Amino acid sequence: MTGFNLQLEDGSTLEVDEKGYLLEPALWTPEISRQMALADGLELTADHWVVLQIFRDYFERFDIDPPMRALVRMAGERLGKEKSNSRYLYQLFPAGPATQACRYAGLPRPVSCI
């Protein structure tokens, strides 16, 4: 599958699909997440990183991105009950927690993503 190139700060490039997901998730690094977010006009905070780690942990365990209900529950466990809602996750990832966080986490495009 041929993709598009993501230009990194160091001058190197990575192949991504037309939606910006890495074609080779094994190449993911936190710096790639930072650069993807900056390209979207976001600066990743500690809460963003917690959610990205939830995605990576869940995917490693189940080979799929977490469904929204599970994501909200796990975010609440790690970030506190006051942040255990989809509204907060959309504040962190305005383009959609499932799609935007999954892309930043270096995971394949979610099955539910068209």
Coordinates of N, CA and C in Angstrom, one line a residue:
M1 N 0.8 -1.2 0.0 CA 0.0 0.0 0.0 C 0.9 1.2 0.0
T2 N 0.7 2.1 -0.9 CA 1.5 3.3 -1.0 C 0.7 4.4 -0.2
G3 N 1.5 5.2 0.5 CA 0.9 6.3 1.3 C 1.5 7.6 1.0
F4 N 1.3 8.5 1.9 CA 1.8 9.8 1.8 C 3.0 9.9 2.8
N5 N 3.8 11.0 2.7 CA 4.9 11.2 3.6 C 4.6 12.2 4.7
L6 N 5.0 11.8 5.9 CA 5.0 12.7 7.1 C 6.4 13.2 7.3
Q7 N 6.6 14.5 7.1 CA 7.9 15.2 7.3 C 8.2 15.4 8.8
L8 N 9.3 14.9 9.3 CA 9.7 15.0 10.7 C 10.6 16.2 10.8
E9 N 10.7 16.7 12.0 CA 11.6 17.9 12.3 C 13.1 17.6 11.9
D10 N 13.5 16.4 12.0 CA 14.9 16.0 11.7 C 15.2 15.9 10.2
G11 N 14.1 16.1 9.4 CA 14.3 16.0 8.0 C 13.9 14.6 7.4
S12 N 13.7 13.7 8.2 CA 13.3 12.3 7.7 C 11.8 12.3 7.5
T13 N 11.4 11.3 6.8 CA 10.0 11.1 6.5 C 9.5 9.7 6.9
L14 N 8.2 9.7 7.2 CA 7.5 8.4 7.4 C 6.3 8.3 6.5
E15 N 6.0 7.1 6.1 CA 4.8 6.9 5.3 C 3.6 6.8 6.1
V16 N 2.6 7.5 5.7 CA 1.3 7.5 6.4 C 0.2 7.3 5.3
D17 N -1.0 6.9 5.7 CA -2.1 6.8 4.7 C -2.7 8.1 4.5
E18 N -3.8 8.2 3.7 CA -4.4 9.4 3.3 C -5.0 10.2 4.5
K19 N -5.2 9.5 5.6 CA -5.8 10.1 6.8 C -4.7 10.4 7.9
G20 N -3.5 10.1 7.6 CA -2.4 10.4 8.5 C -1.9 9.3 9.4
Y21 N -2.4 8.1 9.3 CA -2.1 7.0 10.2 C -0.8 6.4 9.6
L22 N 0.1 6.0 10.6 CA 1.4 5.4 10.2 C 1.1 4.1 9.4
L23 N 1.8 3.9 8.4 CA 1.7 2.6 7.6 C 2.5 1.5 8.3
E24 N 3.5 1.9 9.1 CA 4.3 1.0 9.8 C 4.3 1.4 11.3
P25 N 3.3 1.0 12.1 CA 3.2 1.4 13.5 C 4.4 1.1 14.3
A26 N 5.2 0.1 14.0 CA 6.4 -0.2 14.8 C 7.4 0.9 14.8
L27 N 7.3 1.9 13.8 CA 8.2 3.0 13.8 C 7.8 4.2 14.7
W28 N 6.7 4.0 15.4 CA 6.2 5.1 16.2 C 7.1 5.5 17.3
T29 N 7.2 6.8 17.6 CA 7.9 7.3 18.8 C 7.1 8.4 19.3
P30 N 7.3 8.8 20.6 CA 6.6 9.9 21.2 C 6.8 11.2 20.4
E31 N 8.0 11.4 19.8 CA 8.2 12.6 19.0 C 7.3 12.7 17.8
I32 N 7.0 11.5 17.2 CA 6.1 11.5 16.1 C 4.7 12.0 16.5
S33 N 4.3 11.6 17.7 CA 3.0 12.1 18.3 C 3.0 13.6 18.4
R34 N 4.1 14.1 19.0 CA 4.2 15.6 19.2 C 4.1 16.3 17.9
Q35 N 4.8 15.8 16.9 CA 4.8 16.5 15.6 C 3.4 16.4 14.9
M36 N 2.7 15.3 15.0 CA 1.4 15.1 14.4 C 0.5 16.1 15.1
A37 N 0.6 16.2 16.4 CA -0.3 17.1 17.2 C 0.0 18.6 16.8
L38 N 1.2 18.9 16.8 CA 1.6 20.3 16.4 C 1.1 20.7 15.0
A39 N 1.1 19.7 14.1 CA 0.6 19.9 12.7 C -0.9 20.2 12.8
D40 N -1.6 19.6 13.8 CA -3.0 19.8 14.0 C -3.3 21.0 14.9
G41 N -2.3 21.7 15.3 CA -2.5 22.9 16.2 C -2.7 22.6 17.7
L42 N -2.2 21.4 18.1 CA -2.3 21.0 19.5 C -1.0 20.8 20.1
E43 N -0.9 21.1 21.4 CA 0.3 20.8 22.2 C -0.1 19.7 23.2
L44 N 0.6 18.6 23.2 CA 0.2 17.5 24.0 C 0.6 17.8 25.5
T45 N -0.4 17.6 26.4 CA -0.3 17.8 27.8 C -0.1 16.4 28.4
A46 N 0.1 16.4 29.8 CA 0.2 15.1 30.5 C -1.1 14.3 30.3
D47 N -2.2 14.9 30.3 CA -3.5 14.2 30.1 C -3.6 13.6 28.7
H48 N -3.1 14.3 27.7 CA -3.0 13.7 26.4 C -2.2 12.4 26.4
W49 N -1.0 12.5 27.0 CA -0.1 11.3 27.1 C -0.8 10.1 27.8
V50 N -1.5 10.4 28.9 CA -2.2 9.3 29.6 C -3.2 8.6 28.6
V51 N -3.9 9.4 27.8 CA -4.9 8.8 26.9 C -4.1 8.0 25.8
L52 N -3.1 8.6 25.3 CA -2.3 7.9 24.3 C -1.7 6.6 24.8
Q53 N -1.3 6.6 26.1 CA -0.8 5.3 26.7 C -2.0 4.3 26.8
I54 N -3.2 4.8 27.2 CA -4.3 3.9 27.2 C -4.5 3.2 25.9
F55 N -4.5 4.0 24.8 CA -4.6 3.4 23.5 C -3.6 2.4 23.2
R56 N -2.3 2.7 23.5 CA -1.2 1.8 23.2 C -1.3 0.5 24.0
D57 N -1.6 0.6 25.3 CA -1.8 -0.5 26.2 C -3.0 -1.4 25.8
Y58 N -4.1 -0.8 25.5 CA -5.3 -1.5 25.0 C -5.0 -2.3 23.7
F59 N -4.4 -1.6 22.8 CA -4.1 -2.2 21.5 C -3.1 -3.4 21.7
E60 N -2.1 -3.2 22.5 CA -1.2 -4.3 22.7 C -1.8 -5.5 23.3
R61 N -2.8 -5.3 24.2 CA -3.5 -6.4 24.8 C -4.6 -7.0 23.9
F62 N -5.3 -6.2 23.2 CA -6.5 -6.8 22.5 C -6.4 -6.6 20.9
D63 N -5.3 -6.0 20.4 CA -5.1 -5.8 19.0 C -6.2 -5.0 18.3
I64 N -6.8 -4.1 19.0 CA -7.8 -3.2 18.5 C -7.8 -2.0 19.4
D65 N -8.3 -0.8 18.9 CA -8.3 0.4 19.7 C -9.5 0.3 20.7
P66 N -9.4 1.0 21.8 CA -10.5 0.8 22.8 C -11.8 1.4 22.4
P67 N -12.9 0.8 22.6 CA -14.2 1.4 22.4 C -14.4 2.6 23.3
M68 N -15.2 3.5 22.9 CA -15.4 4.8 23.7 C -15.8 4.5 25.1
R69 N -16.7 3.6 25.4 CA -17.1 3.3 26.8 C -15.9 2.9 27.6
A70 N -15.1 2.0 27.1 CA -13.9 1.5 27.8 C -12.9 2.6 27.9
L71 N -12.7 3.5 26.9 CA -11.8 4.6 27.0 C -12.2 5.6 28.1
V72 N -13.5 5.9 28.2 CA -13.9 6.8 29.2 C -13.7 6.2 30.6
R73 N -14.0 4.9 30.8 CA -13.7 4.3 32.1 C -12.3 4.3 32.4
M74 N -11.4 3.9 31.5 CA -10.0 3.9 31.8 C -9.4 5.3 32.0
A75 N -9.9 6.2 31.3 CA -9.4 7.6 31.5 C -9.8 8.1 32.9
G76 N -11.0 7.7 33.3 CA -11.4 8.1 34.7 C -10.6 7.4 35.7
E77 N -10.2 6.2 35.5 CA -9.3 5.4 36.4 C -7.9 6.1 36.6
R78 N -7.4 6.6 35.4 CA -6.1 7.2 35.4 C -6.0 8.7 35.6
L79 N -7.1 9.4 35.2 CA -7.1 10.8 35.3 C -8.0 11.4 36.4
G80 N -8.8 10.6 37.0 CA -9.7 11.0 38.0 C -11.2 11.1 37.5
K81 N -12.1 10.9 38.4 CA -13.5 10.8 38.1 C -14.0 12.0 37.3
E82 N -13.5 13.2 37.7 CA -14.0 14.4 37.1 C -13.7 14.5 35.6
K83 N -12.7 13.7 35.1 CA -12.3 13.6 33.7 C -12.8 12.4 33.0
S84 N -13.7 11.7 33.7 CA -14.2 10.4 33.2 C -15.5 10.6 32.4
N85 N -15.3 11.3 31.2 CA -16.5 11.6 30.4 C -16.0 11.9 29.0
S86 N -16.8 11.6 28.0 CA -16.5 11.8 26.6 C -16.3 13.3 26.3
R87 N -17.0 14.1 27.0 CA -16.8 15.6 26.7 C -15.4 16.0 27.0
Y88 N -14.8 15.5 28.1 CA -13.4 15.9 28.4 C -12.5 15.3 27.3
L89 N -12.7 14.1 26.9 CA -11.9 13.5 25.8 C -11.9 14.3 24.5
Y90 N -13.1 14.8 24.2 CA -13.2 15.6 23.0 C -12.5 17.0 23.2
Q91 N -12.4 17.5 24.4 CA -11.6 18.7 24.7 C -10.2 18.4 24.4
L92 N -9.7 17.2 24.8 CA -8.3 16.9 24.5 C -8.1 16.6 23.0
F93 N -9.0 15.9 22.4 CA -8.9 15.5 21.0 C -10.1 16.0 20.2
P94 N -10.1 17.2 19.8 CA -11.3 17.8 19.2 C -11.7 17.1 17.9
A95 N -10.8 16.5 17.2 CA -11.2 15.8 15.9 C -11.8 14.4 16.2
G96 N -11.9 14.1 17.5 CA -12.5 12.8 17.9 C -11.5 12.0 18.6
P97 N -11.7 11.6 19.9 CA -10.8 10.8 20.7 C -10.4 9.5 20.0
A98 N -11.4 8.8 19.4 CA -11.1 7.5 18.8 C -10.2 7.6 17.6
T99 N -10.4 8.6 16.8 CA -9.6 8.7 15.6 C -8.3 9.5 15.8
Q100 N -8.4 10.7 16.4 CA -7.2 11.5 16.6 C -6.2 10.9 17.6
A101 N -6.7 10.4 18.7 CA -5.7 9.8 19.7 C -5.1 8.5 19.1
C102 N -5.9 7.8 18.4 CA -5.4 6.5 17.8 C -4.3 6.9 16.8
R103 N -4.4 7.9 16.0 CA -3.4 8.3 15.1 C -2.2 8.8 15.8
Y104 N -2.3 9.6 16.8 CA -1.2 10.1 17.6 C -0.5 8.9 18.3
A105 N -1.2 7.9 18.7 CA -0.6 6.8 19.4 C 0.2 5.9 18.4
G106 N 0.1 6.2 17.1 CA 0.8 5.4 16.2 C 0.2 4.1 15.8
L107 N -1.1 3.9 16.1 CA -1.8 2.7 15.8 C -2.5 2.7 14.5
P108 N -2.9 1.6 13.9 CA -3.6 1.5 12.6 C -4.9 2.2 12.7
R109 N -5.4 2.7 11.6 CA -6.7 3.3 11.6 C -7.8 2.5 12.2
P110 N -8.6 3.0 13.1 CA -9.7 2.2 13.7 C -10.6 1.6 12.7
V111 N -11.1 0.4 13.0 CA -12.0 -0.3 12.1 C -13.2 0.6 11.8
S112 N -13.7 1.3 12.8 CA -14.9 2.1 12.7 C -14.6 3.4 11.9
C113 N -13.4 3.7 11.6 CA -13.0 4.9 10.8 C -13.1 4.7 9.4
I114 N -13.9 5.5 8.7 CA -14.1 5.3 7.2 C -13.0 6.1 6.5

